[in-house]
Coordinates of C-alpha atoms in Angstrom, one line a residue:
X266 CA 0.0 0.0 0.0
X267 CA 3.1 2.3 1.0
X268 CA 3.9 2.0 -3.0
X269 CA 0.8 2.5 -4.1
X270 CA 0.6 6.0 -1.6
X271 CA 4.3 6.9 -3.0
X272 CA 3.4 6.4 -6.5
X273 CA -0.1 8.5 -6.3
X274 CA 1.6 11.3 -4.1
X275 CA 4.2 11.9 -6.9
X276 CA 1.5 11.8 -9.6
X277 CA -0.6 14.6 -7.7
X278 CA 2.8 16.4 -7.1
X279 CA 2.4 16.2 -3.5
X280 CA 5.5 16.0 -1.0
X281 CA 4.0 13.6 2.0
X282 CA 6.7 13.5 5.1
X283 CA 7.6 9.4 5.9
X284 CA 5.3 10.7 9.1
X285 CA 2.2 11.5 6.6
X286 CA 2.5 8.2 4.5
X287 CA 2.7 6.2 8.2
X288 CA -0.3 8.3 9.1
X289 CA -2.4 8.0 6.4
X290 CA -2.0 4.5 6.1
X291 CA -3.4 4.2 9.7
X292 CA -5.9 5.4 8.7
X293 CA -6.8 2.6 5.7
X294 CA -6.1 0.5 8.6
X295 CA -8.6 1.8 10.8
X296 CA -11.3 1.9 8.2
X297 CA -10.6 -1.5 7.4
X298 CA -11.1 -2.8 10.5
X299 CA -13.9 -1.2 11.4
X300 CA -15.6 -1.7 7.8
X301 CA -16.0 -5.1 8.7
X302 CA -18.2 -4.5 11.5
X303 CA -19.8 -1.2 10.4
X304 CA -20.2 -1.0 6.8
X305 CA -18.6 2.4 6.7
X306 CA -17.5 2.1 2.9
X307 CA -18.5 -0.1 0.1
X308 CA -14.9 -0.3 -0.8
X309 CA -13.3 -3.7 1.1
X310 CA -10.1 -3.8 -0.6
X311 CA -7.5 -1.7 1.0
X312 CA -5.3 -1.4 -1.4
X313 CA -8.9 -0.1 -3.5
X314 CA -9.3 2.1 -0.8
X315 CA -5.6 4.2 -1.5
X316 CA -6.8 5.2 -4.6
X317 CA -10.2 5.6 -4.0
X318 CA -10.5 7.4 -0.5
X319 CA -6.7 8.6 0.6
X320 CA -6.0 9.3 -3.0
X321 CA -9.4 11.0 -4.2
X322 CA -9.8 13.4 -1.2
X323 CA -6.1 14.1 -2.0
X324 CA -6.2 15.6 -5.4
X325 CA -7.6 18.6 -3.9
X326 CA -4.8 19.5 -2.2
X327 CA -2.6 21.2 -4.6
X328 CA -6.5 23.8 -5.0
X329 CA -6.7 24.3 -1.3
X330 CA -2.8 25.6 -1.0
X331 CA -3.4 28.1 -3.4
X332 CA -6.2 29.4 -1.4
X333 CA -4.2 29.2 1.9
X334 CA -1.6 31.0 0.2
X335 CA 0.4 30.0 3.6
X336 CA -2.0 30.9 6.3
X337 CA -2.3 28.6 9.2
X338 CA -5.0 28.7 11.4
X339 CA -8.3 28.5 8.9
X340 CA -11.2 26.8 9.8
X341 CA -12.3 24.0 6.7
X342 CA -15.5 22.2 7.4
X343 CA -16.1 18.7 5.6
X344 CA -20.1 18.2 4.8
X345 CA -21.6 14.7 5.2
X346 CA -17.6 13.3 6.2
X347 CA -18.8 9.6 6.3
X348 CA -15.9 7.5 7.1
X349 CA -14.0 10.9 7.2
X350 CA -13.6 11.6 3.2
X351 CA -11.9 13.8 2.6
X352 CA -11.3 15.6 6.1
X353 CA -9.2 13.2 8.1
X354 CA -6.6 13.0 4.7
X355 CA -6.4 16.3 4.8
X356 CA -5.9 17.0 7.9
X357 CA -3.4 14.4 7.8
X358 CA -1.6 16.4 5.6
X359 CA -2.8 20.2 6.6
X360 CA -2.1 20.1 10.4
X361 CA -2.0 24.1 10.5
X362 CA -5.6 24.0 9.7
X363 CA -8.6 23.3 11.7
X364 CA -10.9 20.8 10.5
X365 CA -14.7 20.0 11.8
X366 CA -16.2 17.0 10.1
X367 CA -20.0 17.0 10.3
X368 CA -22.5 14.1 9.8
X369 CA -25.7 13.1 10.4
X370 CA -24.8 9.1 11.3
X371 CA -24.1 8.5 14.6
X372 CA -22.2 5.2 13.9
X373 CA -20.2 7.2 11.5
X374 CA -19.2 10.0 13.5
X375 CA -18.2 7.5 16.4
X376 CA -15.6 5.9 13.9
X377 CA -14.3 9.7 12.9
X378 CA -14.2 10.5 16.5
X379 CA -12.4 7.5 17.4
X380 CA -10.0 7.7 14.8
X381 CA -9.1 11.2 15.1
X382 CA -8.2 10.3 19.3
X383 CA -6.2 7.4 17.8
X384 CA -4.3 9.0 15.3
X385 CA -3.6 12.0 17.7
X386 CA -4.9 14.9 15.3
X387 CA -5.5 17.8 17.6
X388 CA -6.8 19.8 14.7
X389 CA -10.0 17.8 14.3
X390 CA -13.7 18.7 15.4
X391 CA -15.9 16.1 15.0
X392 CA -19.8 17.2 15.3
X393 CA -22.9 15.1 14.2
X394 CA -25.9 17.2 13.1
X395 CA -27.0 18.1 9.5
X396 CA -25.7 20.8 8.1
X397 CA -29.3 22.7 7.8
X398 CA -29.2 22.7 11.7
X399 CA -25.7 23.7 12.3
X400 CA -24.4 26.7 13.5
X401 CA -20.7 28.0 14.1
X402 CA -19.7 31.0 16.0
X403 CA -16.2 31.0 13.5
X404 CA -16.8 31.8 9.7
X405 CA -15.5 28.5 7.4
X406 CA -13.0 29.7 5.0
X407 CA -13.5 26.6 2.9
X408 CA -16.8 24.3 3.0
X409 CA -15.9 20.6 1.4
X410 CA -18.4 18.0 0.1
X411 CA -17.7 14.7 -1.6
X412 CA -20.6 13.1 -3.6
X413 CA -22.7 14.5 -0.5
X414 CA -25.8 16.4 -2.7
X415 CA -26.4 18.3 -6.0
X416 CA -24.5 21.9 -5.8
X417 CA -27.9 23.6 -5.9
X418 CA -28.9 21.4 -2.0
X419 CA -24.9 21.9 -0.8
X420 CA -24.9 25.3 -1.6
X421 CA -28.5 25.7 0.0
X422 CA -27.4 24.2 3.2
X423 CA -24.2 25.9 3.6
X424 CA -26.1 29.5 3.1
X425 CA -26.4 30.7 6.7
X426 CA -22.8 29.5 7.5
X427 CA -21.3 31.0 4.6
X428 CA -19.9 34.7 3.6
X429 CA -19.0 36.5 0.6
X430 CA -15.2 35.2 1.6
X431 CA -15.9 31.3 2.1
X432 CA -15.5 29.1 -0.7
X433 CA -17.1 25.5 -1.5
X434 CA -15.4 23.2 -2.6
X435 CA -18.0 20.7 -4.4
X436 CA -15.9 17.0 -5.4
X437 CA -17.9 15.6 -8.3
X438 CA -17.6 13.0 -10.8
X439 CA -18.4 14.0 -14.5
X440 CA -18.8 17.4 -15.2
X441 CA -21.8 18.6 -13.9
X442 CA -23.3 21.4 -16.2
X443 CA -27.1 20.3 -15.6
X444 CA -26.3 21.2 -11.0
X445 CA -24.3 24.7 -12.5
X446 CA -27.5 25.4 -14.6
X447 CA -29.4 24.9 -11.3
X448 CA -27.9 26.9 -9.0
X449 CA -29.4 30.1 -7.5
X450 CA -28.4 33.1 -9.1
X451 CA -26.3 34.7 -5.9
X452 CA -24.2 31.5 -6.0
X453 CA -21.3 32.1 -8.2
X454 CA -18.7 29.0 -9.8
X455 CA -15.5 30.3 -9.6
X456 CA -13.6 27.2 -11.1
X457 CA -14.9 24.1 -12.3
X458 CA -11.6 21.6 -13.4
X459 CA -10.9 18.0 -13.5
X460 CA -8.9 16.6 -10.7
X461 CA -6.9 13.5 -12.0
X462 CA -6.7 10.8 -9.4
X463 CA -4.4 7.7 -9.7
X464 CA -6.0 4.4 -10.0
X465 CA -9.7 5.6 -10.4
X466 CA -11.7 4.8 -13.3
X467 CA -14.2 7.5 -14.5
X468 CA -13.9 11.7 -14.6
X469 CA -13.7 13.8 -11.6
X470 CA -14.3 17.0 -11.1
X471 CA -13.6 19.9 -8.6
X472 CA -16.4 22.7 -8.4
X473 CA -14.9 25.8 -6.1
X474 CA -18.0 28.0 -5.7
X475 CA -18.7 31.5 -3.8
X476 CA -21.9 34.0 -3.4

């Protein structure tokens, strides 16, 4: 798996510390082993799951550091995390920034919660709620979904949480013209480009949006 993590990293032109890769891979480990009991992911393959969770949530990395521009300190939010996809990778790899991971599924929030303790990342906030009925007293700077609704519902449910100065970042497979046609007039797409991730089948796309 190590190989598989080396070779992806280097295709997505990412530098990951020995500490990261031993991190990440954890992680896989973790999931694994509660998958079996849980049914957290439809992926049982480890090795499937480098390219398809560590991987994926990682090809928006290289977007997300020219936002940062070097900042420490901002506050990402990861909508309907799941198993953790993509905030515990990134905040793997982004341990300057503060993550919270929100989800409605208790069992799934459990595992995030656990994992986070066990893989000591003080930078994680793990809250289940929906987003519709969550409230933060800090401003995101960047709001993350992966195949977690249609823009026009993400961008909907982010609207009391986000300014003029957050952007959401919207993970998608093909390009999704019909969801841009659909979107509300004060929500804005700022860049819509495909992400190229190692070992998955299939397009993806990143959608960075703004009011």
């Amino acid at each position: 798996m190590r190989k598989l993590l080396e070779s992806g990293a280097k295709t997505l032109e990412l530098d990951l510390s020995a500490v990261t890769q031993d991190t990440l891979l954890r992680y896989i480990g973790l999931l694994d082993k509660w998958n079996k009991a849980y049914n957290l992911s439809a992926i049982r393959d480890p090795y499937t799951m480098v390219s398809r969770h560590l991987l994926d949530s990682l090809s928006v990395l290289p977007r997300m550091s020219e936002l940062m521009a070097g900042r420490v300190g901002l506050q990402i939010m990861d909508v309907g995390t799941g198993a953790g996809l993509p905030g515990i990778p990134l905040a793997i790899c982004l341990p300057d920034q503060h993550f919270t991971l929100l989800d409605s599924n208790g069992k799934k929030t459990r595992f995030v919660l656990q994992t986070a303790h066990e893989l000591g990342l003080k930078n994680v906030q793990v809250v289940q709620d929906r987003i519709e009925g969550f409230s933060s007293a800090t401003e995101p700077d960047i709001i993350l979904s992966r195949a977690f609704a249609s823009l026009r519902d993400f961008a909907s449910g982010c609207e009391n949480l986000a300014s003029t100065n957050t952007h959401l970042f919207a993970m998608k497979g093909e390009y999704p013209q019909q969801e841009i046609d659909d979107l509300p007039a004060h929500w804005q797409v700022v860049q819509c480009e495909p992400l190229l991730v190692p070992g998955c089948e299939g397009e993806r796309h990143l959608v960075v949006m703004k009011k």
